[in-house]
Short mmCIF file of C-alpha atoms and ligand atoms in Angstrom, two decimals:
data_model
loop_
_atom_site.label_atom_id
_atom_site.label_comp_id
_atom_site.label_asym_id
_atom_site.label_seq_id
_atom_site.Cartn_x
_atom_site.Cartn_y
_atom_site.Cartn_z
CA MET G 1 -10.22 -6.75 20.61
CA PRO G 2 -6.82 -5.38 21.77
CA ASP G 3 -6.73 -2.50 24.20
CA LEU G 4 -6.68 0.71 22.17
CA GLU G 5 -4.54 2.61 24.64
CA THR G 6 -1.86 -0.09 24.51
CA VAL G 7 -2.02 -0.21 20.70
CA LEU G 8 -1.60 3.58 20.41
CA ALA G 9 1.35 3.67 22.80
CA ALA G 10 3.09 0.84 20.90
CA LEU G 11 2.44 2.46 17.52
CA ALA G 12 3.71 5.86 18.70
CA GLU G 13 6.88 4.23 19.96
CA GLU G 14 7.34 2.32 16.71
CA MET G 15 6.78 5.46 14.62
CA ALA G 16 9.22 7.52 16.71
CA ALA G 17 11.98 5.03 15.88
CA ARG G 18 11.39 4.84 12.11
CA PRO G 19 13.99 6.54 9.94
CA ASP G 20 11.85 6.56 6.74
CA ARG G 21 9.84 9.67 7.53
CA GLY G 22 9.33 11.16 4.04
CA GLU G 23 10.02 14.75 3.01
CA VAL G 24 8.56 17.77 4.77
CA ALA G 25 6.70 20.08 2.33
CA SER G 26 9.15 22.82 1.42
CA TYR G 27 7.17 24.58 -1.32
CA ILE G 28 5.49 26.45 1.53
CA PRO G 29 8.70 27.70 3.21
CA GLN G 30 7.18 27.99 6.68
CA LEU G 31 6.15 24.31 6.62
CA GLY G 32 9.67 23.34 5.57
CA LYS G 33 10.89 24.44 9.01
CA ILE G 34 8.90 21.80 10.90
CA ASP G 35 10.85 19.03 12.64
CA PRO G 36 10.16 15.72 10.80
CA GLN G 37 10.62 13.81 14.05
CA ARG G 38 7.28 15.06 15.35
CA PHE G 39 4.53 12.45 15.64
CA GLY G 40 1.12 12.63 17.26
CA ILE G 41 -2.09 10.64 17.27
CA ALA G 42 -5.50 11.15 18.89
CA VAL G 43 -8.61 8.97 18.76
CA ALA G 44 -12.01 10.33 19.80
CA LEU G 45 -14.41 7.47 20.53
CA ALA G 46 -18.21 7.43 20.42
CA ASP G 47 -18.51 7.20 24.21
CA GLY G 48 -16.60 10.48 24.63
CA ARG G 49 -13.25 8.91 25.50
CA MET G 50 -10.16 10.50 23.94
CA LEU G 51 -6.98 8.47 23.68
CA VAL G 52 -3.72 10.11 22.62
CA ALA G 53 -0.05 9.32 22.11
CA GLY G 54 3.06 11.26 21.08
CA ASP G 55 2.85 15.00 20.30
CA ALA G 56 -0.95 14.98 20.33
CA ASP G 57 -1.27 18.44 21.89
CA GLU G 58 1.08 20.32 19.62
CA PRO G 59 -0.67 22.47 16.98
CA PHE G 60 0.30 21.87 13.36
CA SER G 61 -0.85 23.32 10.05
CA ILE G 62 -3.93 21.36 8.98
CA GLN G 63 -3.66 22.61 5.36
CA SER G 64 -5.99 20.62 3.09
CA ILE G 65 -7.80 18.94 5.96
CA SER G 66 -9.53 22.33 6.28
CA LYS G 67 -11.21 21.57 2.93
CA ILE G 68 -13.58 19.22 4.79
CA PHE G 69 -14.81 22.11 6.91
CA THR G 70 -15.13 24.59 4.03
CA LEU G 71 -16.99 21.98 1.97
CA THR G 72 -19.38 21.39 4.88
CA LEU G 73 -20.04 25.12 5.17
CA ALA G 74 -20.44 25.63 1.40
CA LEU G 75 -22.94 22.76 1.15
CA GLY G 76 -24.86 24.41 3.97
CA LYS G 77 -24.87 27.63 2.03
CA VAL G 78 -25.75 26.56 -1.52
CA GLY G 79 -26.62 22.85 -1.21
CA ASP G 80 -26.43 20.70 -4.31
CA ALA G 81 -26.00 23.77 -6.52
CA LEU G 82 -22.32 23.46 -5.58
CA TRP G 83 -22.03 20.46 -7.92
CA ARG G 84 -22.59 22.68 -10.94
CA ARG G 85 -19.22 24.24 -10.24
CA VAL G 86 -17.21 21.30 -8.85
CA GLY G 87 -17.17 17.59 -9.75
CA ARG G 88 -17.24 14.55 -7.49
CA GLU G 89 -14.77 12.23 -9.16
CA PRO G 90 -11.31 11.21 -7.98
CA SER G 91 -8.66 13.20 -9.81
CA GLY G 92 -5.96 10.58 -10.32
CA ASN G 93 -3.70 13.62 -10.64
CA PRO G 94 -1.65 15.70 -8.20
CA PHE G 95 -3.59 18.09 -5.97
CA ASN G 96 -2.32 21.16 -7.82
CA SER G 97 -2.63 19.87 -11.39
CA ILE G 98 -3.14 22.57 -13.98
CA ILE G 99 -3.47 20.35 -17.04
CA GLN G 100 -6.56 18.61 -15.68
CA LEU G 101 -8.33 21.92 -15.22
CA GLU G 102 -7.76 22.78 -18.86
CA HIS G 103 -9.21 19.46 -20.00
CA GLU G 104 -12.26 19.99 -17.82
CA ARG G 105 -12.82 23.58 -18.88
CA GLY G 106 -12.42 25.19 -15.49
CA ILE G 107 -14.67 22.76 -13.55
CA PRO G 108 -12.43 21.10 -10.92
CA ARG G 109 -12.69 17.33 -10.60
CA ASN G 110 -13.57 17.38 -6.90
CA PRO G 111 -13.72 19.74 -3.87
CA PHE G 112 -10.50 18.44 -2.29
CA ILE G 113 -7.95 19.20 -5.00
CA ASN G 114 -6.74 22.79 -4.78
CA SER G 115 -8.81 24.15 -7.69
CA GLY G 116 -12.00 22.59 -6.26
CA ALA G 117 -11.28 23.94 -2.79
CA ILE G 118 -10.70 27.42 -4.21
CA VAL G 119 -14.18 27.29 -5.82
CA VAL G 120 -15.61 26.19 -2.47
CA THR G 121 -13.87 29.15 -0.82
CA ASP G 122 -15.31 31.45 -3.49
CA VAL G 123 -18.80 30.21 -2.50
CA LEU G 124 -18.09 31.10 1.14
CA LEU G 125 -16.99 34.60 0.12
CA ALA G 126 -20.39 35.50 -1.35
CA GLY G 127 -21.83 38.44 0.56
CA HIS G 128 -18.78 38.73 2.81
CA GLN G 129 -15.53 40.56 3.10
CA PRO G 130 -12.57 38.12 3.09
CA ARG G 131 -11.98 38.84 6.78
CA GLU G 132 -15.56 37.84 7.62
CA ALA G 133 -15.34 34.64 5.58
CA ILE G 134 -12.09 33.67 7.30
CA GLY G 135 -13.70 34.39 10.68
CA GLU G 136 -16.74 32.27 9.82
CA ILE G 137 -14.56 29.29 8.86
CA LEU G 138 -12.39 29.60 11.97
CA ARG G 139 -15.40 29.90 14.29
CA PHE G 140 -16.96 26.80 12.71
CA VAL G 141 -13.81 24.79 13.36
CA GLN G 142 -13.58 26.13 16.93
CA PHE G 143 -17.21 25.16 17.45
CA LEU G 144 -16.60 21.60 16.18
CA ALA G 145 -13.47 21.23 18.30
CA GLU G 146 -15.28 22.80 21.26
CA ASP G 147 -12.13 24.83 21.71
CA ASP G 148 -11.69 28.56 21.10
CA THR G 149 -7.91 28.30 21.11
CA VAL G 150 -7.82 26.91 17.55
CA PHE G 151 -6.08 29.64 15.56
CA ILE G 152 -4.84 30.68 12.14
CA ASP G 153 -1.04 30.72 11.84
CA LYS G 154 -0.50 34.05 10.08
CA ASP G 155 3.11 33.22 9.23
CA VAL G 156 2.05 30.08 7.36
CA ALA G 157 -0.66 32.00 5.48
CA ALA G 158 1.84 34.72 4.52
CA SER G 159 4.42 32.14 3.51
CA GLU G 160 1.96 30.43 1.18
CA LYS G 161 0.72 33.74 -0.23
CA ALA G 162 4.30 34.70 -1.07
CA THR G 163 5.00 31.47 -2.97
CA GLY G 164 1.58 30.18 -4.09
CA TYR G 165 2.11 30.75 -7.81
CA ARG G 166 0.43 27.53 -8.84
CA ASN G 167 -2.71 28.33 -6.86
CA VAL G 168 -2.71 31.83 -8.38
CA ALA G 169 -2.57 30.18 -11.81
CA LEU G 170 -5.44 27.80 -10.96
CA ALA G 171 -7.62 30.63 -9.63
CA ASN G 172 -7.00 32.87 -12.62
CA TYR G 173 -7.66 30.02 -14.98
CA MET G 174 -11.03 29.27 -13.37
CA ARG G 175 -11.93 32.94 -13.43
CA ALA G 176 -11.32 32.85 -17.20
CA PHE G 177 -13.97 30.10 -17.36
CA ASP G 178 -16.34 32.15 -15.18
CA ASN G 179 -16.06 29.59 -12.40
CA LEU G 180 -14.84 32.14 -9.85
CA ASN G 181 -17.17 34.97 -8.81
CA HIS G 182 -14.60 37.00 -6.89
CA ALA G 183 -11.23 38.40 -7.78
CA PRO G 184 -8.69 35.54 -7.63
CA GLU G 185 -6.64 37.34 -4.96
CA LEU G 186 -9.68 37.58 -2.66
CA ALA G 187 -10.62 33.90 -2.97
CA LEU G 188 -6.96 32.92 -2.54
CA GLY G 189 -6.56 35.16 0.50
CA VAL G 190 -9.35 33.25 2.25
CA TYR G 191 -8.06 29.90 0.95
CA PHE G 192 -4.50 30.47 2.23
CA HIS G 193 -5.87 31.47 5.63
CA HIS G 194 -8.12 28.45 6.09
CA CYS G 195 -5.26 26.16 5.01
CA ALA G 196 -3.16 27.85 7.72
CA ILE G 197 -5.52 26.84 10.55
CA ALA G 198 -3.36 25.28 13.27
CA MET G 199 -4.73 22.47 15.44
CA SER G 200 -3.44 19.67 17.60
CA CYS G 201 -4.34 16.04 16.92
CA ARG G 202 -6.65 16.18 19.93
CA GLN G 203 -8.52 19.22 18.59
CA LEU G 204 -8.70 17.78 15.08
CA ALA G 205 -10.06 14.43 16.26
CA LEU G 206 -12.73 16.30 18.23
CA SER G 207 -13.68 18.38 15.22
CA GLY G 208 -14.19 15.26 13.06
CA ARG G 209 -16.67 13.59 15.40
CA PHE G 210 -19.75 14.91 13.62
CA LEU G 211 -18.69 12.93 10.54
CA ALA G 212 -18.26 9.74 12.55
CA HIS G 213 -21.73 10.09 14.06
CA GLY G 214 -24.17 10.78 11.25
CA GLY G 215 -23.72 14.56 11.30
CA LYS G 216 -24.34 14.89 15.05
CA SER G 217 -22.02 16.03 17.79
CA PRO G 218 -21.87 13.03 20.15
CA SER G 219 -21.22 15.24 23.17
CA THR G 220 -24.24 17.53 22.77
CA GLY G 221 -26.44 15.38 20.52
CA HIS G 222 -26.95 18.49 18.36
CA SER G 223 -27.11 18.05 14.64
CA VAL G 224 -24.37 19.83 12.64
CA ILE G 225 -25.43 18.50 9.24
CA SER G 226 -27.90 15.87 8.03
CA PRO G 227 -26.91 12.17 8.14
CA GLU G 228 -27.17 12.05 4.35
CA ARG G 229 -24.73 14.93 3.95
CA ALA G 230 -22.29 13.38 6.41
CA ARG G 231 -22.34 10.16 4.37
CA ARG G 232 -21.67 12.05 1.18
CA ILE G 233 -18.74 13.97 2.64
CA LEU G 234 -17.29 10.66 3.84
CA ALA G 235 -17.72 9.20 0.35
CA LEU G 236 -15.75 12.12 -1.07
CA MET G 237 -13.06 11.69 1.57
CA LEU G 238 -12.70 8.02 0.65
CA THR G 239 -12.55 8.61 -3.10
CA CYS G 240 -10.72 11.96 -3.21
CA GLY G 241 -9.25 12.72 0.23
CA HIS G 242 -5.71 11.63 -0.66
CA TYR G 243 -5.61 12.93 -4.27
CA ASP G 244 -3.84 10.49 -6.58
CA GLY G 245 -3.11 8.33 -3.52
CA SER G 246 -6.81 7.91 -2.62
CA GLY G 247 -7.17 4.43 -4.09
CA ASP G 248 -4.11 3.20 -2.25
CA PHE G 249 -5.27 4.72 1.05
CA ALA G 250 -8.70 3.06 0.69
CA PHE G 251 -7.00 -0.23 -0.17
CA ARG G 252 -4.56 -0.13 2.73
CA VAL G 253 -6.56 1.61 5.46
CA GLY G 254 -10.17 1.05 4.45
CA ILE G 255 -11.68 4.17 6.03
CA PRO G 256 -12.43 7.68 4.70
CA GLY G 257 -9.59 10.12 5.34
CA LYS G 258 -8.38 13.57 4.41
CA SER G 259 -4.74 14.57 4.34
CA GLY G 260 -2.92 17.89 4.36
CA VAL G 261 0.64 18.84 3.35
CA GLY G 262 1.31 19.84 6.95
CA GLY G 263 1.49 16.07 7.56
CA GLY G 264 -1.90 15.63 9.21
CA ILE G 265 -4.61 13.11 8.35
CA LEU G 266 -8.16 12.97 9.70
CA GLY G 267 -9.61 9.47 9.45
CA ILE G 268 -13.19 8.50 10.25
CA VAL G 269 -14.47 5.09 11.34
CA PRO G 270 -18.26 5.59 11.05
CA GLY G 271 -20.05 5.04 14.33
CA ILE G 272 -16.79 4.33 16.14
CA ALA G 273 -14.01 6.88 15.98
CA SER G 274 -12.57 10.13 14.68
CA ILE G 275 -8.80 9.79 14.37
CA ALA G 276 -6.20 12.52 13.83
CA VAL G 277 -2.56 11.74 13.11
CA TRP G 278 0.38 14.02 12.44
CA SER G 279 3.82 13.26 11.04
CA PRO G 280 5.21 16.08 8.87
CA GLY G 281 7.17 14.01 6.31
CA LEU G 282 5.20 13.31 3.12
CA ASN G 283 5.13 10.49 0.57
CA GLU G 284 5.26 10.99 -3.22
CA ASN G 285 1.56 11.97 -3.36
CA GLY G 286 1.94 14.70 -0.74
CA ASN G 287 0.28 12.65 2.01
CA SER G 288 1.84 12.03 5.43
CA ARG G 289 4.07 8.99 5.02
CA LEU G 290 4.04 7.72 8.59
CA GLY G 291 0.51 9.03 9.09
CA SER G 292 -0.76 6.70 6.36
CA ILE G 293 1.30 3.81 7.70
CA VAL G 294 0.14 4.24 11.29
CA LEU G 295 -3.52 4.45 10.22
CA GLU G 296 -3.09 1.24 8.26
CA LYS G 297 -1.60 -0.48 11.32
CA LEU G 298 -4.20 0.94 13.70
CA ALA G 299 -7.13 -0.06 11.47
CA LYS G 300 -5.70 -3.56 11.16
CA ALA G 301 -5.08 -3.93 14.90
CA MET G 302 -8.57 -2.74 15.81
CA ASP G 303 -10.29 -4.42 12.85
CA TRP G 304 -11.67 -1.03 11.74
CA SER G 305 -12.81 -0.84 8.13
CA ILE G 306 -15.88 0.45 6.37
CA PHE G 307 -15.76 -2.78 4.39
CA ALA G 308 -15.85 -5.07 7.42
CA PRO G 309 -19.08 -7.10 7.77
N1 LIG O 401 -2.36 25.07 1.04
C1 LIG O 401 -1.85 23.93 0.30
C2 LIG O 401 -1.77 24.27 -1.17
O1 LIG O 401 -2.58 24.96 -1.65
C3 LIG O 401 -2.77 22.78 0.52
C4 LIG O 401 -2.33 21.53 -0.22
C5 LIG O 401 -2.50 20.28 0.58
O2 LIG O 401 -2.57 20.28 1.80
N2 LIG O 401 -2.49 19.18 -0.12
O3 LIG O 401 -0.87 23.85 -1.87
#
């Protein structure tokens, strides 16, 4: 097995030199300002080691990667009842598709496309003011990362609120089907804020460890969720974590992953590693272009795959 530290350093150098970096998301104006040259990677291993390369300590907008954490919280709150309001099938459509929601009568295909994540956020709002729900989500992520400096970038949240017309349409449409219990603007307010959580690759890799280790934090041994639930979240990440690019990601990389339009990806090698990568330029499916490529190369170099014997 090659030395992981050497592999990461070589990959970071290779990625820094590549000109084909994809397009930075500009539909959220604040994200459009990010330098596409940025690249970071962090790998948290089972034995507690953390290996990093590139801009691994620079916070970026985790965007849809936050949907893993809200799903985890919502399952803790309502359990399998969640599946009455959200499906578990890959969408095969863009993450903000409106036409699919009409076909499926207001029941989103899965919890990782925007409509599904807005329903999940609506579940977390029950019994809370939006401010409390946002605080609960942020504290959960800080707890997982074992780092209280994880924060919500208010400028990114405001930028998305000012331009999030498609998400407003999705939320209103679901409300018309009685699949939203709160006013669309309240659910969206919480949604935009959790998407605006800012973390570094190092913090994100730490926060994914519970998924790599059967629902347990490897540093404390404490259980965050049951092993069964961790497996199910990983199954959803594999099948739905990259939207209409999920099949290709599974084919190329072979591990569960979740992307965000900020250019981050959290990848999990069960029992072995929690990996966070960040490169802001996106491919045609809205997933980090170099992030996907570097995960493919890393998995190949280390022989990491959930399909390996
Ligand atoms: N906040 C973004 C949106 O709603 C999240 C999308 C993403 O990261 N794919 O459009």
